Amino acid sequence: MSELMKREDQQLENTWDLTTIFESDEAWEEALKNIESRIGEEEKFKSGFDSKEVLLEALELERDIDIDFGKVYVYAHLKHDQDTSNDVYSNLESRARSLGVKLSSAWSFFLPTLMEIDADTLTEWAEDESFKDFKLDIEKINKRRPHVLSDKEEKLLAEAGEVLSTPTSTYMMFNNADLTFDKAKDKDGKEYSVTQGTFVDLLKSSDRELRQSAYENLYSAYQGFENTMSKTLEGVVNAHIFSSNARGYESARAQALANNHIPEAVYDQLVETVNNNLHLLHRYTELRKELLGLDELKMYDIYTPLVNEEFKMTYEEAQEWMLNALQPLGDEYVSIVKEGLDNRWVDIYENKGKRSGAYSSGTYGTNPYILMNWQDNVDNLFTLAHEFGHSVHSYYSRKNQPANISGYSIFVAEVASTFNEALLADYMYNKLDDKKKQLYLLNEQLEGFRGTVFRQTMFAEFEHKIHSLKESGVPLTAGKLNEIYGELNKKYYGDAVSYDEYISREWARIPHFYMNYYVYQYATGYSAAASLSKQVLEGGSEVAERYINEFLKKGSSNYPIEILKNAGVDMTTAEPIENAMKFFEEKLEQFEKLIKE
């Protein structure tokens, strides 16, 4: 394997152009100092808002400073990520983070002071045309009123934050730093390191002995600490329940979903609808058992590809595939993607010290930027299309909404990116005349759906069960957690799988269970994207325009449920989840037919 190039050896055209944010590091330095000098301007508002004009002035000041800070932070974090070994940019990012903390502290008075204005007065002020950019923000603040405590109580809760986060920080430190696993061995006795990063790749191996060894070694380690890890998980559940009780919510879930104004029925409906369609996942696992030629299908056989096909793809070829696949979204959308490709929004290739993985970043007033570590394969093509989904969503939202509502909720964050992947998969499947490559694409889609909809819904069901049990006074012992998780795993994967004691402990390695009712949004987002992409492919330019105008351009100008509804997907009904299940069934039928030809 050839040695990675240094950052300075990258060709300019293959790197992102950050001079559109700041022409130089010196310009960044000047901008940072300018923001620092503005800390203190907020002092005049600490005595209260005795008129709507004063409140509007404060809102606009905070927004203006936030816009400037966004540019300072994004420039620093992108410069740092392009080469994390560069001390100059590590320092810039550290200073930007420090400035963010100072700003947050300086403006911490704002919400409590705003709450001193009664709800009716605040609502009346918000009706004024001059408040149009802030009307929804004020509406959300008024909705939070019943759950905002006195100044003294709020201060106490804030100070308790570090204590309440201890179970999560303890788990993360133990799981990522302290916990180690025995090396796995393949059929020839060759050893492989088992880490959080390599585990799934080892489970994808065609060598079954290696898969089994990695699987058993990892879960044996968790088994040795399951009582400790049950206590960290119980601790974080206790923290969620404490917070919801303190603020007067009916449950921990009610508080978690209220943050994005998501009805709890959306959560229950997801679980119920997926449960009603588990026969499709069972059918898939039965097919997996048949195609792998196994007498017993074990959980360590679930990840290995059913189609082994090397699918090479250069970056130049990938651009062409992507642009063609996105044509259903119209000329304007495609022209924005071309602008990104031509004007260096993408940092393409890996170099020494570059942050791993891929993401889309940027802020109000900048271009979107995409970090890649390009490898010549089709998986990277899908990653590129995915990140451009985020980037164009951000581009449209920032161009069409004021800064304070130009971002978008986590509930809808993965819709545009998954949507692009769906268009790409459909286009490629219809254009390819290589049966093995078609099967590869179908296998990837089936696996993506299994991992994102079925698996994340199983996680969501587990998460709600353990919170509900604890709220009713049941201790979350290791034995209880193993029992709940093991039963759910059997229910989801069906009779084709031969189960063992190891998989019952998988709950211990999932960090998302510490993120307070987060995982369900993967499944709802995927389902919404599946529905919307199908509508666009079948409905033509008019439907594509609705998707762009009612979804991509909206930012957070409305509640996420309403934005999706206006775009054509009502997540308060079972229909989008049902449509997603039909999509999975169609792909499964295509795969079954093609692989048996």
Coordinates of C-alpha atoms in Angstrom, one line a residue:
M1 CA 0.0 0.0 0.0
S2 CA 1.4 3.4 -1.1
E3 CA 2.1 6.0 1.6
L4 CA -0.4 8.7 2.1
M5 CA 0.4 12.1 0.6
K6 CA 1.0 15.1 2.8
R7 CA -1.6 17.9 2.8
E8 CA 0.8 20.2 1.0
D9 CA 1.1 17.7 -1.8
Q10 CA -2.6 17.8 -2.6
Q11 CA -3.5 19.3 -6.0
L12 CA -5.3 22.6 -5.4
E13 CA -8.3 21.6 -7.6
N14 CA -8.9 18.5 -5.4
T15 CA -9.2 20.5 -2.2
W16 CA -12.0 22.7 -0.8
D17 CA -11.7 26.5 -1.4
L18 CA -12.0 28.1 2.1
T19 CA -10.9 31.5 0.8
T20 CA -14.5 32.2 0.0
I21 CA -15.0 32.3 3.8
F22 CA -11.8 34.1 4.7
E23 CA -9.1 35.1 2.3
S24 CA -6.4 34.3 4.8
D25 CA -5.7 33.1 8.3
E26 CA -5.0 36.8 9.1
A27 CA -8.6 37.7 8.0
W28 CA -9.9 35.0 10.2
E29 CA -7.9 36.4 13.1
E30 CA -9.4 39.8 12.6
A31 CA -12.9 38.4 12.5
L32 CA -12.4 36.5 15.7
K33 CA -11.1 39.6 17.5
N34 CA -14.0 41.6 16.2
I35 CA -16.5 39.1 17.7
E36 CA -14.6 39.1 21.0
S37 CA -14.8 42.9 21.1
R38 CA -18.6 42.6 20.8
I39 CA -19.0 40.6 23.9
G40 CA -20.6 43.1 26.3
E41 CA -23.0 44.6 23.8
E42 CA -25.6 42.3 25.3
E43 CA -25.3 43.8 28.8
K44 CA -27.8 46.6 28.1
F45 CA -30.6 43.9 27.7
K46 CA -30.0 42.2 31.0
S47 CA -32.4 44.5 32.8
G48 CA -35.2 43.2 30.7
F49 CA -37.3 44.0 27.6
D50 CA -39.7 46.8 28.3
S51 CA -40.8 47.1 24.7
K52 CA -41.0 45.1 21.5
E53 CA -38.5 47.4 19.9
V54 CA -35.9 46.6 22.5
L55 CA -36.6 42.8 22.2
L56 CA -36.3 43.0 18.4
E57 CA -33.0 44.8 18.8
A58 CA -31.7 42.1 21.1
L59 CA -32.9 39.3 18.8
E60 CA -31.2 40.9 15.7
L61 CA -28.0 41.6 17.6
E62 CA -27.7 37.9 18.8
R63 CA -28.4 36.7 15.3
D64 CA -25.8 39.0 13.7
I65 CA -23.1 37.9 16.1
D66 CA -24.1 34.3 15.6
I67 CA -23.7 34.6 11.8
D68 CA -20.2 36.0 12.2
F69 CA -19.3 33.4 14.8
G70 CA -20.5 30.6 12.4
K71 CA -18.0 31.6 9.8
V72 CA -15.2 31.8 12.3
Y73 CA -16.0 28.4 13.7
V74 CA -16.5 26.7 10.3
Y75 CA -13.3 28.0 8.8
A76 CA -11.3 26.8 11.8
H77 CA -12.9 23.3 12.0
L78 CA -12.5 22.7 8.3
K79 CA -8.9 23.8 8.3
H80 CA -8.3 21.5 11.3
D81 CA -10.0 18.5 9.8
Q82 CA -8.1 18.7 6.5
D83 CA -4.9 17.9 8.6
T84 CA -5.5 17.2 12.3
S85 CA -1.7 17.0 12.8
N86 CA -1.3 20.7 11.9
D87 CA -0.9 22.5 15.3
V88 CA -1.7 25.9 13.8
Y89 CA -5.2 24.9 12.8
S90 CA -5.7 22.8 16.0
N91 CA -5.1 26.0 17.8
L92 CA -7.5 27.9 15.6
E93 CA -10.3 25.4 16.2
S94 CA -9.6 25.4 20.0
R95 CA -9.8 29.2 20.0
A96 CA -13.1 29.1 18.0
R97 CA -14.6 26.6 20.4
S98 CA -13.5 28.7 23.4
L99 CA -15.1 31.8 21.8
G100 CA -18.4 29.8 21.4
V101 CA -18.4 29.0 25.1
K102 CA -17.8 32.7 26.0
L103 CA -20.7 33.8 23.7
S104 CA -23.0 31.1 25.2
S105 CA -22.2 32.3 28.7
A106 CA -22.6 36.0 27.7
W107 CA -26.1 35.4 26.3
S108 CA -27.3 32.8 28.9
F109 CA -29.5 35.5 30.5
F110 CA -31.6 35.8 27.4
L111 CA -34.2 33.1 27.7
P112 CA -34.9 33.5 31.5
T113 CA -35.2 37.3 30.9
L114 CA -37.5 36.7 27.9
M115 CA -39.7 34.5 30.1
E116 CA -40.4 37.5 32.4
I117 CA -42.6 38.8 29.6
D118 CA -46.0 37.2 29.9
A119 CA -47.1 34.8 27.1
D120 CA -50.0 37.0 25.7
T121 CA -47.7 40.1 25.4
L122 CA -45.0 38.1 23.7
T123 CA -47.5 36.6 21.3
E124 CA -48.9 40.1 20.5
W125 CA -45.4 41.5 19.9
A126 CA -44.6 38.5 17.6
E127 CA -47.6 39.4 15.4
D128 CA -45.9 42.6 14.3
E129 CA -44.5 42.4 10.8
S130 CA -41.0 43.4 12.1
F131 CA -40.9 40.1 14.0
K132 CA -41.7 37.8 11.1
D133 CA -38.3 36.2 11.1
F134 CA -38.6 35.4 14.9
K135 CA -42.3 34.5 15.1
L136 CA -41.8 30.8 15.2
D137 CA -38.9 31.1 17.7
I138 CA -41.2 33.0 20.0
E139 CA -44.0 30.5 19.6
K140 CA -41.7 27.7 20.5
I141 CA -40.5 29.6 23.6
N142 CA -44.1 30.1 24.7
K143 CA -44.8 26.4 24.3
R144 CA -41.8 25.7 26.7
R145 CA -43.2 27.9 29.4
P146 CA -45.0 25.2 31.5
H147 CA -41.6 23.4 31.7
V148 CA -39.4 26.3 32.5
L149 CA -38.6 26.6 36.2
S150 CA -37.7 29.5 38.5
D151 CA -34.3 31.1 38.1
K152 CA -33.1 29.4 41.2
E153 CA -34.4 26.0 40.1
E154 CA -33.0 26.5 36.6
K155 CA -29.6 27.4 38.0
L156 CA -29.7 24.2 40.1
L157 CA -30.6 22.0 37.1
A158 CA -27.8 23.6 35.1
E159 CA -25.3 22.9 37.8
A160 CA -26.6 19.3 38.1
G161 CA -25.9 18.8 34.3
E162 CA -22.3 17.6 34.8
V163 CA -23.4 15.1 37.5
L164 CA -26.3 13.9 35.4
S165 CA -24.0 13.3 32.4
T166 CA -21.6 11.2 34.4
P167 CA -23.1 7.8 33.4
T168 CA -22.8 8.8 29.7
S169 CA -19.2 10.1 30.0
T170 CA -18.2 7.0 32.0
Y171 CA -19.7 4.6 29.4
M172 CA -18.1 6.5 26.5
M173 CA -14.7 6.4 28.2
F174 CA -14.9 2.8 29.1
N175 CA -16.4 1.7 25.7
N176 CA -14.0 3.7 23.5
A177 CA -10.8 3.8 25.6
D178 CA -10.6 1.1 28.3
L179 CA -12.4 -1.9 26.9
T180 CA -10.2 -4.2 24.8
F181 CA -11.0 -7.4 22.9
D182 CA -9.0 -10.6 22.2
K183 CA -7.7 -10.8 18.6
A184 CA -9.8 -12.8 16.1
K185 CA -8.4 -15.7 14.1
D186 CA -9.3 -16.8 10.6
K187 CA -9.4 -20.3 9.3
D188 CA -5.6 -20.2 8.7
G189 CA -4.8 -19.0 12.2
K190 CA -4.0 -15.4 11.1
E191 CA -4.8 -12.9 13.8
Y192 CA -6.9 -9.7 13.4
S193 CA -7.4 -6.8 15.8
V194 CA -10.9 -6.5 17.0
T195 CA -11.9 -2.8 17.8
Q196 CA -15.1 -0.8 17.6
G197 CA -14.0 0.4 14.2
T198 CA -13.0 -3.0 12.7
F199 CA -15.8 -5.2 14.2
V200 CA -18.4 -4.8 11.5
D201 CA -15.8 -5.2 8.7
L202 CA -14.7 -8.5 10.3
L203 CA -18.4 -9.6 10.3
K204 CA -18.5 -8.9 6.6
S205 CA -15.6 -11.3 5.9
S206 CA -16.3 -14.4 3.7
D207 CA -14.3 -16.4 6.2
R208 CA -16.9 -17.8 8.7
E209 CA -14.3 -18.8 11.3
L210 CA -13.1 -15.2 11.4
R211 CA -16.6 -13.9 11.7
Q212 CA -17.4 -16.2 14.6
S213 CA -14.1 -15.5 16.4
A214 CA -14.6 -11.7 16.2
Y215 CA -18.2 -12.0 17.3
E216 CA -17.5 -14.2 20.3
N217 CA -14.4 -12.3 21.4
L218 CA -16.2 -9.0 21.3
Y219 CA -19.3 -10.1 23.2
S220 CA -17.3 -12.2 25.7
A221 CA -15.6 -8.9 26.7
Y222 CA -18.9 -7.2 27.2
Q223 CA -20.2 -10.2 29.2
G224 CA -17.3 -9.7 31.6
F225 CA -18.5 -6.1 32.4
E226 CA -22.3 -6.4 31.9
N227 CA -23.2 -5.6 35.5
T228 CA -21.1 -2.4 35.3
M229 CA -22.6 -1.4 31.9
S230 CA -26.1 -2.1 33.1
K231 CA -25.5 0.5 35.8
T232 CA -24.2 3.1 33.4
L233 CA -27.3 2.6 31.2
E234 CA -29.6 2.6 34.2
G235 CA -27.9 5.8 35.3
V236 CA -28.6 7.6 32.1
V237 CA -32.2 6.4 32.0
N238 CA -32.5 7.8 35.6
A239 CA -31.1 11.1 34.4
H240 CA -33.7 11.3 31.6
I241 CA -36.5 10.5 34.1
F242 CA -35.2 13.0 36.7
S243 CA -35.1 15.8 34.0
S244 CA -38.7 15.0 32.8
N245 CA -40.1 14.9 36.3
A246 CA -38.3 18.1 37.3
R247 CA -39.8 19.9 34.3
G248 CA -43.3 18.5 34.6
Y249 CA -43.4 16.2 31.6
E250 CA -45.5 13.0 31.6
S251 CA -42.4 10.9 30.8
A252 CA -38.9 10.9 29.6
R253 CA -40.0 10.2 26.0
A254 CA -42.5 13.1 26.2
Q255 CA -39.7 15.5 27.0
A256 CA -37.3 14.1 24.4
L257 CA -39.9 14.4 21.6
A258 CA -41.2 17.7 22.7
N259 CA -37.8 19.3 21.8
N260 CA -38.6 18.8 18.1
H261 CA -42.4 19.0 18.6
I262 CA -42.9 15.4 17.5
P263 CA -46.1 13.7 18.7
E264 CA -45.5 10.6 20.6
A265 CA -47.9 8.8 18.3
V266 CA -45.2 9.0 15.6
Y267 CA -42.9 6.9 17.7
D268 CA -45.5 4.3 18.5
Q269 CA -46.7 4.1 15.0
L270 CA -43.2 3.4 13.7
V271 CA -42.8 0.5 16.1
E272 CA -46.3 -0.9 15.4
T273 CA -46.0 -0.7 11.6
V274 CA -42.5 -2.2 11.5
N275 CA -43.7 -5.0 13.8
N276 CA -46.6 -5.7 11.4
N277 CA -44.1 -6.1 8.6
L278 CA -41.4 -8.2 10.3
H279 CA -42.4 -11.1 8.0
L280 CA -40.4 -9.3 5.3
L281 CA -37.2 -9.2 7.5
H282 CA -37.8 -12.9 8.3
R283 CA -38.1 -13.7 4.6
Y284 CA -34.8 -11.8 4.0
T285 CA -33.0 -13.8 6.7
E286 CA -34.3 -17.0 5.4
L287 CA -33.0 -16.1 1.9
R288 CA -29.7 -15.2 3.5
K289 CA -29.5 -18.7 5.1
E290 CA -30.3 -20.3 1.8
L291 CA -27.8 -18.3 -0.3
L292 CA -25.0 -18.8 2.2
G293 CA -25.7 -22.5 2.2
L294 CA -25.8 -22.8 6.0
D295 CA -27.4 -25.4 8.2
E296 CA -27.5 -22.8 10.9
L297 CA -27.6 -19.0 10.3
K298 CA -25.9 -17.3 13.3
M299 CA -26.0 -13.6 14.1
Y300 CA -22.4 -13.3 13.0
D301 CA -23.6 -14.3 9.5
I302 CA -26.0 -11.3 9.2
Y303 CA -23.5 -8.8 7.8
T304 CA -21.5 -10.8 5.2
P305 CA -22.4 -9.7 1.7
L306 CA -24.6 -12.0 -0.4
V307 CA -23.0 -10.7 -3.6
N308 CA -19.2 -10.4 -3.8
E309 CA -18.6 -8.1 -6.7
E310 CA -15.7 -5.6 -7.0
F311 CA -17.4 -2.4 -8.2
K312 CA -14.7 0.1 -9.1
M313 CA -15.6 3.8 -9.6
T314 CA -13.2 6.7 -10.2
Y315 CA -14.2 10.2 -8.9
E316 CA -14.6 11.4 -12.5
E317 CA -17.0 8.6 -13.3
A318 CA -18.8 9.1 -10.0
Q319 CA -19.6 12.7 -10.9
E320 CA -21.2 11.7 -14.2
W321 CA -23.3 9.0 -12.5
M322 CA -24.5 11.3 -9.8
L323 CA -25.4 14.2 -12.1
N324 CA -27.4 11.9 -14.4
A325 CA -29.2 10.3 -11.4
L326 CA -30.3 13.6 -10.0
Q327 CA -31.9 14.8 -13.3
P328 CA -35.4 14.2 -12.0
L329 CA -34.9 17.1 -9.5
G330 CA -34.6 19.5 -12.4
D331 CA -32.0 21.8 -14.0
E332 CA -31.7 24.2 -11.0
Y333 CA -30.9 21.4 -8.5
V334 CA -28.4 19.8 -10.9
S335 CA -26.7 23.2 -11.6
I336 CA -26.2 23.7 -7.8
V337 CA -24.4 20.3 -7.6
K338 CA -22.3 21.2 -10.7
E339 CA -21.4 24.5 -9.0
G340 CA -20.2 22.5 -6.0
L341 CA -18.2 20.2 -8.1
D342 CA -16.6 22.9 -10.2
N343 CA -16.0 25.5 -7.5
R344 CA -14.3 23.3 -5.0
W345 CA -16.9 22.6 -2.3
V346 CA -15.4 19.1 -2.0
D347 CA -12.2 18.1 -0.4
I348 CA -11.8 14.9 -2.3
Y349 CA -8.8 12.7 -1.5
E350 CA -7.2 11.4 1.7
N351 CA -4.0 12.8 3.1
K352 CA -1.9 12.3 6.2
G353 CA -3.7 13.6 9.2
K354 CA -7.1 14.2 7.5
R355 CA -10.2 13.4 9.5
S356 CA -11.6 10.0 8.5
G357 CA -15.1 9.5 7.0
A358 CA -17.3 12.0 5.2
Y359 CA -19.5 14.9 6.1
S360 CA -21.2 18.0 4.9
S361 CA -20.5 21.3 6.7
G362 CA -20.8 25.0 6.4
T363 CA -22.9 27.8 7.9
Y364 CA -25.1 30.7 7.0
G365 CA -23.3 32.9 4.5
T366 CA -20.8 30.3 3.3
N367 CA -20.8 27.6 0.7
P368 CA -21.6 24.1 1.9
Y369 CA -18.4 22.0 2.1
I370 CA -18.0 18.3 1.8
L371 CA -15.2 16.2 3.3
M372 CA -14.4 12.9 1.5
N373 CA -11.6 10.4 1.7
W374 CA -12.2 9.1 -1.8
Q375 CA -11.6 5.5 -2.7
D376 CA -12.4 4.2 -6.2
N377 CA -15.5 2.2 -5.4
V378 CA -19.2 2.5 -5.8
D379 CA -19.8 2.9 -2.0
N380 CA -17.9 6.2 -2.2
L381 CA -20.2 7.3 -5.1
F382 CA -23.2 6.8 -2.8
T383 CA -21.4 8.7 0.0
L384 CA -20.8 11.6 -2.4
A385 CA -24.5 11.7 -3.4
H386 CA -25.5 11.4 0.2
E387 CA -23.3 14.4 1.3
F388 CA -24.5 16.5 -1.7
G389 CA -28.0 15.8 -0.5
H390 CA -27.1 17.5 2.8
S391 CA -25.2 20.3 1.1
V392 CA -27.9 21.3 -1.4
H393 CA -30.5 21.1 1.4
S394 CA -28.3 23.5 3.4
Y395 CA -27.7 25.7 0.3
Y396 CA -31.5 26.1 -0.4
S397 CA -32.4 26.6 3.2
R398 CA -29.7 29.3 3.7
K399 CA -30.7 31.1 0.5
N400 CA -34.4 31.1 1.4
Q401 CA -34.6 31.6 5.1
P402 CA -33.2 34.1 7.6
A403 CA -30.2 32.8 9.6
N404 CA -32.0 32.0 12.8
I405 CA -34.3 29.5 11.0
S406 CA -32.0 28.4 8.1
G407 CA -30.9 25.2 9.9
Y408 CA -33.1 22.1 10.0
S409 CA -34.2 19.7 12.7
I410 CA -32.4 16.4 13.3
F411 CA -35.8 14.8 12.6
V412 CA -35.5 15.7 8.9
A413 CA -31.7 16.0 8.6
E414 CA -31.2 12.6 6.9
V415 CA -34.1 12.9 4.4
A416 CA -32.4 14.9 1.6
S417 CA -29.3 12.7 1.8
T418 CA -31.1 9.4 1.8
F419 CA -33.4 10.7 -1.0
N420 CA -30.4 11.3 -3.2
E421 CA -29.1 7.7 -2.6
A422 CA -32.5 6.4 -3.6
L423 CA -32.5 8.3 -6.9
L424 CA -28.9 7.1 -7.6
A425 CA -29.7 3.4 -6.9
D426 CA -32.8 3.5 -9.1
Y427 CA -30.9 5.2 -12.0
M428 CA -27.9 2.8 -11.7
Y429 CA -30.0 -0.3 -11.5
N430 CA -31.9 0.7 -14.7
K431 CA -28.7 1.7 -16.6
L432 CA -26.4 -1.2 -15.7
D433 CA -26.5 -4.3 -17.9
D434 CA -24.2 -6.3 -15.6
K435 CA -26.3 -8.7 -13.5
K436 CA -23.7 -9.0 -10.8
K437 CA -23.5 -5.3 -10.4
Q438 CA -27.3 -5.0 -10.3
L439 CA -27.4 -7.7 -7.6
Y440 CA -24.7 -5.8 -5.7
L441 CA -26.8 -2.6 -5.7
L442 CA -29.9 -4.5 -4.6
N443 CA -28.0 -6.2 -1.8
E444 CA -26.6 -2.8 -0.6
Q445 CA -30.2 -1.4 -0.6
L446 CA -31.6 -4.3 1.3
E447 CA -28.8 -4.1 3.9
G448 CA -29.2 -0.4 4.2
F449 CA -32.9 -0.8 4.9
R450 CA -32.3 -3.6 7.3
G451 CA -29.7 -1.5 9.3
T452 CA -31.6 1.7 9.2
V453 CA -35.3 0.9 9.4
F454 CA -35.6 -2.6 11.0
R455 CA -32.5 -2.4 13.3
Q456 CA -33.0 1.2 14.4
T457 CA -36.7 0.5 15.1
M458 CA -35.7 -2.5 17.2
F459 CA -33.3 -0.1 19.1
A460 CA -36.2 2.4 19.5
E461 CA -38.4 -0.3 20.9
F462 CA -35.7 -1.4 23.4
E463 CA -35.0 2.1 24.5
H464 CA -38.7 2.8 25.2
K465 CA -39.2 -0.5 27.0
I466 CA -36.3 0.2 29.4
H467 CA -37.4 3.8 30.1
S468 CA -41.0 2.6 30.7
L469 CA -39.8 -0.2 33.1
K470 CA -37.7 2.2 35.1
E471 CA -40.5 4.7 35.3
S472 CA -42.7 2.0 36.8
G473 CA -40.0 1.2 39.3
V474 CA -38.3 -1.9 37.8
P475 CA -34.5 -2.1 38.2
L476 CA -32.5 -2.4 35.0
T477 CA -30.2 -5.2 35.9
A478 CA -27.9 -6.9 33.4
G479 CA -30.2 -9.9 33.5
K480 CA -33.3 -7.8 32.7
L481 CA -31.5 -5.9 29.9
N482 CA -30.3 -9.2 28.4
E483 CA -33.7 -10.7 28.5
I484 CA -35.4 -7.7 26.9
Y485 CA -32.8 -7.4 24.1
G486 CA -32.6 -11.1 23.4
E487 CA -36.4 -11.4 23.0
L488 CA -36.5 -8.3 20.7
N489 CA -33.7 -9.7 18.6
K490 CA -35.5 -13.0 18.1
K491 CA -38.8 -11.2 17.3
Y492 CA -37.1 -9.1 14.6
Y493 CA -34.8 -11.6 12.9
G494 CA -37.2 -14.6 13.1
D495 CA -36.8 -18.4 13.1
A496 CA -34.2 -18.6 10.4
V497 CA -31.6 -17.5 12.9
S498 CA -30.0 -19.9 15.5
Y499 CA -29.5 -17.6 18.5
D500 CA -26.9 -17.7 21.2
E501 CA -26.3 -15.9 24.5
Y502 CA -23.9 -13.4 23.0
I503 CA -26.4 -11.3 21.0
S504 CA -28.4 -10.6 24.2
R505 CA -25.6 -8.4 25.3
E506 CA -25.5 -6.2 22.2
W507 CA -27.2 -3.4 24.1
A508 CA -23.9 -2.9 25.9
R509 CA -22.1 -1.8 22.8
I510 CA -24.7 0.7 21.4
P511 CA -23.7 4.3 22.3
H512 CA -27.0 5.6 20.9
F513 CA -28.9 4.3 23.9
Y514 CA -27.2 7.1 25.8
M515 CA -28.6 9.8 23.4
N516 CA -32.2 10.1 24.8
Y517 CA -34.7 8.8 22.2
Y518 CA -32.5 9.6 19.2
V519 CA -32.4 6.4 17.1
Y520 CA -36.1 6.3 16.0
Q521 CA -35.3 9.3 13.7
Y522 CA -33.0 7.2 11.5
A523 CA -36.0 5.0 10.7
T524 CA -38.5 7.8 10.2
G525 CA -36.1 9.8 8.1
Y526 CA -35.3 6.8 5.8
S527 CA -39.0 6.1 5.4
A528 CA -39.8 9.8 4.6
A529 CA -37.0 9.8 2.0
A530 CA -38.2 6.5 0.4
S531 CA -41.7 7.9 0.1
L532 CA -40.6 11.3 -1.3
S533 CA -38.1 9.8 -3.8
K534 CA -40.8 7.4 -5.1
Q535 CA -43.2 10.3 -5.5
V536 CA -40.6 12.3 -7.5
L537 CA -39.7 9.4 -9.7
E538 CA -43.3 8.7 -10.5
G539 CA -44.7 12.2 -10.5
G540 CA -42.3 14.2 -12.6
S541 CA -41.2 17.9 -12.4
E542 CA -44.3 19.2 -10.5
V543 CA -43.6 16.8 -7.6
A544 CA -39.9 17.6 -7.7
E545 CA -40.7 21.3 -7.5
R546 CA -42.9 20.6 -4.4
Y547 CA -40.1 18.7 -2.8
I548 CA -37.6 21.5 -3.4
N549 CA -40.0 24.4 -2.5
E550 CA -41.8 22.8 0.4
F551 CA -38.9 20.9 2.0
L552 CA -35.4 21.8 0.8
K553 CA -36.0 25.6 1.0
K554 CA -37.9 25.6 4.3
G555 CA -35.1 25.2 6.9
S556 CA -36.8 25.2 10.3
S557 CA -39.4 27.8 9.3
N558 CA -42.1 25.4 10.5
Y559 CA -42.3 22.3 12.7
P560 CA -40.6 19.3 11.1
I561 CA -43.8 17.3 11.0
E562 CA -45.5 20.1 9.1
I563 CA -42.6 20.7 6.7
L564 CA -42.7 17.0 5.7
K565 CA -46.5 17.0 5.4
N566 CA -46.4 20.0 3.0
A567 CA -43.7 18.2 1.0
G568 CA -46.0 15.2 0.6
V569 CA -45.3 12.9 3.6
D570 CA -47.5 12.8 6.7
M571 CA -45.4 11.1 9.4
T572 CA -48.4 11.3 11.8
T573 CA -49.9 8.4 9.7
A574 CA -48.6 4.9 9.1
E575 CA -48.6 5.5 5.3
P576 CA -44.9 6.5 4.9
I577 CA -43.7 3.5 7.0
E578 CA -46.0 1.2 5.0
N579 CA -44.7 2.7 1.7
A580 CA -41.1 2.1 3.0
M581 CA -42.0 -1.6 3.7
K582 CA -43.4 -1.9 0.2
F583 CA -40.1 -0.5 -1.2
F584 CA -38.2 -3.1 0.8
E585 CA -40.5 -5.9 -0.5
E586 CA -40.1 -4.7 -4.1
K587 CA -36.3 -4.7 -3.8
L588 CA -36.4 -8.1 -2.1
E589 CA -38.5 -9.5 -4.9
Q590 CA -36.1 -8.1 -7.5
F591 CA -33.2 -9.6 -5.7
E592 CA -34.8 -13.0 -5.3
K593 CA -35.7 -13.1 -9.0
L594 CA -32.4 -11.9 -10.3
I595 CA -30.2 -14.1 -8.2
K596 CA -32.1 -17.3 -9.1
E597 CA -32.0 -16.6 -12.9

